Amino acid sequence: MAVFISYHSSKKAVVQHLAAYFARHAITTWYAPRDVPPGSDWDAEISRAIKNSTALVLLFCSSADSSMHVKREILLADKARIPIYWVRLEKVEPEKLGYFLNATQWIDWLDKRDTTLDTLVQDLKNPVSPGRDLEPNEIDRTALPSTEVPVEGWPAEFIAFENERVAADAAAHSYFRIAQESPDRSLVLPTGRAATQLFRGMLRVAGDYAPHPFGDARLVSDTETFGVHERHYTSRTRHVVETLVEPLNEKGLGPSESQLNLLTGQITDDDPILRTQRVLRLWPPAVHAVSVSPAGEVLGYEVGSYSDPEEIVSDGCRIVELSEQGRKYIDPNQPSRSVITVGLGTALESPGLMVLGFDRSKARIIHQMAHYPETAGIPATLLRRHDHAVIVGTRAVAEAADIRNARVPASAEEGCEWILRRFSQ
């Protein structure tokens, strides 16, 4: 089967070059009109080719974004559940195609150098299979990760649990254990999709660390929508408070007011950026669990917005601006295009870094982070710079992400011990 190439007719020379480059790497391609038999039904041939393809590669430009033919091809690929990759030829963001491309993999090919395509070639040759849909808490036992073959590339350790609940409990135990031992440090809490599962885990195990699960450590949230009040329904601080802090208070296990240094989106008597910078300076983070998007967005840094990794890897607390694409991915209703983030540099400097990979939607990005080189275009891959990071997930995610030396602990407590040993290396 071949890789289907979708493109606007103005990029005919580019598609010919790309097809030749793929052929040199043993990747067969199909594109019109080259592969449409004379006298055949054009629409039927394109539809058949897409259904029989292993992937669709879109040569994205402003003309492709507004092309009805390209949109139809993307729709057919999406309906057939064919993986979609897009190669950005111009420095423009998808608008009309944004709905279909937001959560798909992409690369910048603005420099037109073939070596830039190496990651795409590897992905096309080694696609991450999504597998069948699993029932809640069900584990795919047909292909569990082997402990004999080392992970290539990033030296992060994958701790794979039976299900999401146990994985969240292990991460929660790790937070509380570190808190007990770090009275002069801060703990950075995630605010992504995995945060809710982590917070539920904290509520389940907090009693083991009574009466003060967080000890004397300061608590900082990692992102907040700029310009919103903390009680606004899109406020990430509100989510932390309602999902974690208030339920802990009801149990008599909540942190004190002086410990709470959650990000605020409003400037009142003091600047929230300067205040958080001061907290992180006086109480350096001891641990941070980050939630990455399936596309590679992390800590508010949007996929496709950066070309130089050094531009963001040393960032402390700051405001990042989102395009319409990123804004839609994070929250379709948030009233601001700006996000306050503790910064990617803060995560990289934390002695303990957990990448939360609880559900299978994260398998592809974890595969990229573990096996392929970093790229500023996919900010999550820059977490590769943390030598002692731990990916906390499930055996199903490890298998789908092709992590072949994952540790499989017998319990959340055992997994926590492994995580803490990793951080102390």
XYZ file of C-alpha atoms in Angstrom:
425
model
C 0.000 0.000 0.000
C 1.091 3.583 -0.650
C 1.153 6.906 1.148
C -1.423 9.270 -0.362
C -0.119 12.812 -0.954
C -2.698 15.599 -0.842
C -1.678 18.979 -2.253
C -2.791 22.095 -4.112
C -2.046 22.140 -7.841
C 0.256 25.148 -7.359
C 2.691 22.836 -5.531
C 3.143 20.320 -8.339
C 6.940 20.658 -8.336
C 7.024 20.114 -4.570
C 4.915 16.950 -4.683
C 7.149 15.513 -7.393
C 10.245 16.199 -5.307
C 8.668 14.762 -2.152
C 7.544 11.595 -3.960
C 11.072 11.088 -5.287
C 12.528 11.605 -1.797
C 10.088 9.106 -0.275
C 10.943 6.595 -3.026
C 14.638 6.816 -2.096
C 13.566 5.744 1.414
C 11.458 2.822 0.153
C 8.124 4.597 0.686
C 5.621 4.200 -2.149
C 3.401 7.198 -2.891
C 0.135 7.859 -4.704
C -0.941 11.276 -5.967
C -3.059 12.708 -8.754
C -2.835 13.067 -11.633
C 0.271 10.851 -11.872
C -1.448 7.732 -10.576
C -4.934 8.186 -12.030
C -5.385 5.717 -14.931
C -6.390 7.349 -18.255
C -10.131 7.398 -18.829
C -11.003 6.410 -15.252
C -13.386 8.113 -12.840
C -11.123 10.659 -11.112
C -13.183 10.900 -7.884
C -13.542 7.132 -7.566
C -9.799 6.574 -8.036
C -8.904 9.153 -5.376
C -11.407 7.695 -2.927
C -10.084 4.165 -3.547
C -6.464 5.292 -3.198
C -7.106 6.991 0.160
C -8.946 3.970 1.574
C -6.054 1.709 0.531
C -3.325 4.016 1.856
C -1.348 3.578 5.044
C -1.268 7.343 5.634
C -2.119 10.696 4.077
C 0.558 13.382 3.816
C -0.759 16.896 3.220
C 1.474 19.558 1.696
C 0.014 22.453 3.639
C -0.020 26.034 2.358
C -2.554 28.852 2.242
C -3.947 27.571 -1.066
C -4.382 24.059 0.310
C -6.150 25.468 3.365
C -8.883 26.935 1.163
C -9.062 24.099 -1.393
C -12.317 22.136 -1.480
C -10.509 19.210 -3.166
C -7.946 19.026 -0.355
C -10.685 19.273 2.268
C -12.550 16.396 0.631
C -9.400 14.243 0.695
C -8.834 15.049 4.382
C -12.475 14.150 5.110
C -12.102 10.809 3.333
C -8.910 10.018 5.260
C -10.511 11.005 8.545
C -13.555 8.838 7.820
C -11.322 5.880 6.910
C -9.254 6.461 10.076
C -6.098 6.919 7.999
C -3.265 8.725 9.877
C -2.849 12.299 8.629
C 0.507 14.092 8.560
C 0.941 17.612 7.305
C 4.066 19.253 5.976
C 3.920 23.025 6.357
C 5.364 24.728 3.269
C 4.480 28.294 4.263
C 4.468 30.086 7.596
C 0.685 30.137 7.879
C -1.687 28.429 10.312
C -4.625 26.226 9.250
C -7.993 27.946 9.442
C -10.521 26.135 7.285
C -8.689 22.857 7.877
C -7.891 23.595 11.512
C -10.610 21.262 12.807
C -8.957 18.279 11.102
C -5.309 19.206 11.642
C -5.202 20.423 15.256
C -4.541 16.989 16.759
C -2.477 15.536 13.892
C 1.275 15.304 13.491
C 3.077 17.911 11.398
C 6.520 19.259 10.551
C 7.802 22.563 9.199
C 9.505 22.281 5.825
C 10.153 25.974 5.401
C 13.852 25.389 4.757
C 13.087 22.819 2.004
C 15.992 20.642 3.197
C 15.366 16.925 2.821
C 17.014 16.149 6.157
C 14.140 18.009 7.826
C 11.848 15.241 6.592
C 13.706 12.455 8.408
C 11.279 12.364 11.353
C 8.323 12.108 8.971
C 10.015 9.282 7.078
C 10.546 7.382 10.322
C 6.909 7.869 11.353
C 5.650 6.668 7.979
C 7.829 3.571 8.213
C 6.997 2.882 11.854
C 3.450 4.082 12.502
C 2.070 3.806 16.039
C -0.932 1.547 15.684
C -3.904 2.727 17.732
C -5.121 -0.851 18.098
C -8.665 -1.739 19.010
C -10.662 0.343 21.437
C -10.397 -0.905 24.997
C -13.086 -1.010 27.594
C -12.499 1.220 30.657
C -9.614 -0.116 32.757
C -9.096 -3.007 30.282
C -5.494 -3.881 29.428
C -4.388 -5.106 26.003
C -2.602 -8.278 27.067
C -1.765 -9.462 23.564
C 1.489 -7.540 23.296
C 2.825 -6.383 26.647
C 6.134 -4.497 26.622
C 9.291 -6.555 26.886
C 11.855 -5.736 29.556
C 14.758 -7.011 27.442
C 15.064 -4.383 24.701
C 16.213 -0.885 25.717
C 14.323 2.252 24.738
C 16.099 4.067 21.916
C 16.884 7.730 22.433
C 15.441 9.531 25.423
C 16.609 7.953 28.693
C 13.304 8.530 30.456
C 11.961 5.540 32.354
C 8.417 4.336 31.680
C 6.510 3.044 34.704
C 3.563 1.054 33.315
C 0.613 0.194 35.568
C -2.397 -2.062 35.138
C -4.770 0.849 34.623
C -5.108 4.636 34.858
C -6.352 4.578 38.449
C -3.275 2.799 39.789
C -0.995 5.009 37.689
C -2.620 8.135 39.159
C -2.285 6.737 42.688
C 1.445 6.131 42.153
C 1.959 9.705 40.946
C -0.031 10.964 43.951
C 2.090 8.935 46.384
C 5.202 10.399 44.743
C 3.956 13.961 45.259
C 3.156 13.388 48.924
C 6.394 11.532 49.641
C 8.411 14.344 48.076
C 6.336 16.946 49.943
C 7.111 15.307 53.281
C 10.831 15.508 52.529
C 10.871 18.998 50.941
C 9.587 21.647 53.370
C 11.625 24.361 51.654
C 10.580 23.491 48.116
C 7.491 23.901 45.950
C 5.373 21.343 44.149
C 4.123 22.253 40.656
C 0.671 20.820 39.914
C -0.460 20.074 36.349
C -3.584 21.617 34.870
C -3.962 19.520 31.734
C -6.414 16.727 31.055
C -4.464 14.255 33.169
C -4.617 16.588 36.180
C -8.121 15.451 37.147
C -6.986 11.826 37.343
C -3.931 12.810 39.397
C -6.060 14.863 41.797
C -8.478 11.965 42.271
C -5.493 9.797 43.087
C -4.355 12.361 45.656
C -7.783 12.289 47.284
C -7.653 8.500 47.479
C -4.230 8.259 49.137
C -4.051 11.525 51.123
C -5.156 9.772 54.313
C -1.902 7.802 54.297
C -0.073 11.094 54.883
C -2.388 12.707 57.432
C -2.627 15.247 58.887
C -0.568 17.252 56.348
C -0.156 15.375 53.041
C 1.634 18.317 51.432
C 3.839 18.936 54.468
C 5.080 22.526 54.421
C 5.782 22.626 50.673
C 4.346 25.417 48.536
C 1.836 24.561 45.798
C 2.025 26.183 42.367
C -0.199 25.450 39.354
C 1.580 25.252 36.012
C -0.727 27.256 33.714
C -3.630 29.688 33.880
C -5.657 31.601 31.311
C -4.495 35.205 31.428
C -7.141 37.817 32.161
C -9.735 35.574 33.807
C -10.859 35.646 37.428
C -10.061 32.517 39.441
C -13.786 31.702 39.670
C -14.304 31.963 35.897
C -15.430 28.620 34.447
C -12.349 28.419 32.168
C -9.942 29.181 35.023
C -7.440 26.389 35.587
C -6.882 27.600 39.124
C -10.594 27.086 39.759
C -10.241 23.511 38.536
C -7.362 22.834 40.966
C -9.287 24.380 43.861
C -12.591 22.609 43.187
C -11.110 19.241 42.238
C -8.308 18.997 44.790
C -8.007 21.706 47.434
C -11.630 21.968 48.582
C -12.184 18.173 48.800
C -8.959 17.891 50.836
C -10.178 20.672 53.119
C -13.407 18.742 53.707
C -11.295 15.806 54.864
C -9.213 18.066 57.127
C -6.150 17.355 54.966
C -5.917 20.531 52.909
C -2.888 22.806 52.576
C -2.736 26.054 54.536
C -3.463 29.372 52.842
C 0.217 30.289 52.992
C 1.080 27.162 51.012
C -1.238 28.001 48.115
C 0.530 29.967 45.409
C -1.651 28.986 42.480
C -1.353 31.097 39.346
C -3.847 33.896 38.935
C -4.915 35.337 35.620
C -5.588 38.841 36.910
C -3.299 41.683 37.873
C -4.495 43.164 41.152
C -2.190 44.637 43.783
C 0.739 42.675 42.459
C 1.923 41.228 39.163
C 1.117 37.477 39.014
C 4.190 36.821 36.867
C 6.576 38.496 39.304
C 4.862 36.878 42.280
C 5.190 33.381 40.825
C 8.770 34.014 39.748
C 9.538 34.973 43.337
C 7.860 31.844 44.737
C 9.792 29.605 42.342
C 13.030 31.386 43.226
C 12.554 31.165 47.020
C 10.997 27.676 46.958
C 12.511 25.886 43.933
C 10.279 23.121 42.550
C 10.954 19.612 43.841
C 8.580 17.846 41.452
C 6.420 18.665 38.468
C 3.980 16.375 36.641
C 3.268 17.642 33.138
C 0.350 16.781 30.901
C 1.152 16.811 27.190
C -1.431 17.033 24.440
C -1.683 14.260 21.821
C -0.282 16.757 19.305
C 2.668 17.810 21.484
C 1.488 21.033 23.143
C 2.819 21.362 26.690
C 2.628 24.088 29.361
C 0.818 26.412 26.965
C 3.529 26.197 24.293
C 1.624 25.645 21.103
C 2.567 23.172 18.393
C 3.889 24.945 15.306
C 4.712 28.258 16.958
C 8.466 27.856 17.522
C 11.492 27.062 15.384
C 14.365 27.530 17.836
C 14.398 25.266 20.919
C 16.713 27.634 22.783
C 13.938 30.214 22.557
C 11.836 28.347 25.114
C 13.885 25.736 27.018
C 15.155 28.303 29.530
C 11.792 30.018 30.047
C 10.598 30.770 33.547
C 7.153 32.072 34.397
C 5.814 34.131 31.493
C 2.828 34.771 29.234
C 2.588 32.869 25.941
C 0.327 33.870 23.089
C -1.832 31.330 21.281
C -3.057 31.332 17.722
C -6.685 30.520 17.035
C -5.603 26.908 16.457
C -3.999 26.537 19.873
C -6.785 28.370 21.611
C -9.348 25.968 20.207
C -7.349 22.957 21.312
C -6.876 24.136 24.886
C -10.386 25.404 25.548
C -12.872 26.467 22.856
C -14.584 28.848 25.275
C -11.690 30.625 26.948
C -11.961 34.399 26.533
C -8.234 35.037 26.113
C -5.523 34.019 23.683
C -2.893 34.413 26.383
C -1.788 31.791 28.899
C 0.416 32.242 31.943
C 2.861 29.353 32.221
C 5.540 28.501 34.761
C 7.734 27.938 31.726
C 9.347 24.952 30.093
C 12.624 25.814 31.769
C 10.975 25.423 35.182
C 9.934 21.866 34.312
C 13.399 20.990 33.019
C 15.075 22.350 36.161
C 12.832 20.424 38.546
C 14.674 17.408 40.057
C 11.505 15.331 39.669
C 9.674 15.391 36.339
C 6.745 13.089 35.612
C 5.172 12.962 32.151
C 1.584 11.808 32.614
C 0.536 9.311 29.950
C -2.562 7.799 31.460
C -4.667 7.316 28.318
C -3.985 5.876 24.860
C -4.482 9.196 23.083
C -0.981 10.114 24.331
C 0.714 7.059 22.782
C 1.860 8.738 19.570
C 3.416 11.779 21.219
C 5.108 9.597 23.852
C 6.468 7.453 21.022
C 7.904 10.571 19.395
C 9.350 11.844 22.671
C 11.037 8.511 23.377
C 12.352 7.609 19.937
C 12.798 10.702 17.779
C 14.931 13.853 18.015
C 13.624 16.989 19.671
C 12.049 19.670 17.550
C 10.909 23.108 18.636
C 7.838 22.696 16.438
C 6.578 20.032 18.856
C 7.398 21.556 22.276
C 6.744 18.330 24.218
C 9.790 16.735 22.581
C 12.007 19.290 24.360
C 11.276 17.435 27.617
C 13.894 15.001 26.305
C 16.446 17.331 27.875
C 15.478 16.101 31.344
C 17.746 13.115 32.021
C 15.817 11.697 34.985
C 12.233 12.106 33.823
C 9.672 9.357 34.373
C 6.724 8.614 32.119
C 3.839 7.454 34.298
C 1.293 5.502 32.291
C -0.320 2.151 31.662
C 0.823 -1.040 30.001
C -1.629 -0.391 27.153
C -0.027 3.006 26.479
C 3.488 1.553 26.709
C 2.634 -1.090 24.124
C 0.953 1.393 21.773
C 3.918 3.792 22.082
C 6.438 0.994 21.422
C 8.152 1.391 24.798
C 9.867 -1.957 25.093
C 11.569 -1.835 28.496
C 8.780 -0.448 30.648
C 8.816 -1.339 34.324
C 5.582 -2.996 35.456
C 5.194 -2.617 39.237
C 2.837 -4.772 41.242
C 1.251 -1.828 43.057
C 1.058 1.953 43.190
C 3.331 1.954 46.233
C 6.000 -0.093 44.450
C 5.759 2.180 41.428
C 6.215 5.202 43.685
C 9.444 3.705 45.048
C 10.764 3.270 41.519
C 9.841 6.840 40.615
C 11.587 8.296 43.672
C 14.714 6.224 43.044
C 14.786 7.545 39.499
C 14.608 11.130 40.727
C 17.485 10.582 43.162
C 19.886 9.260 40.508
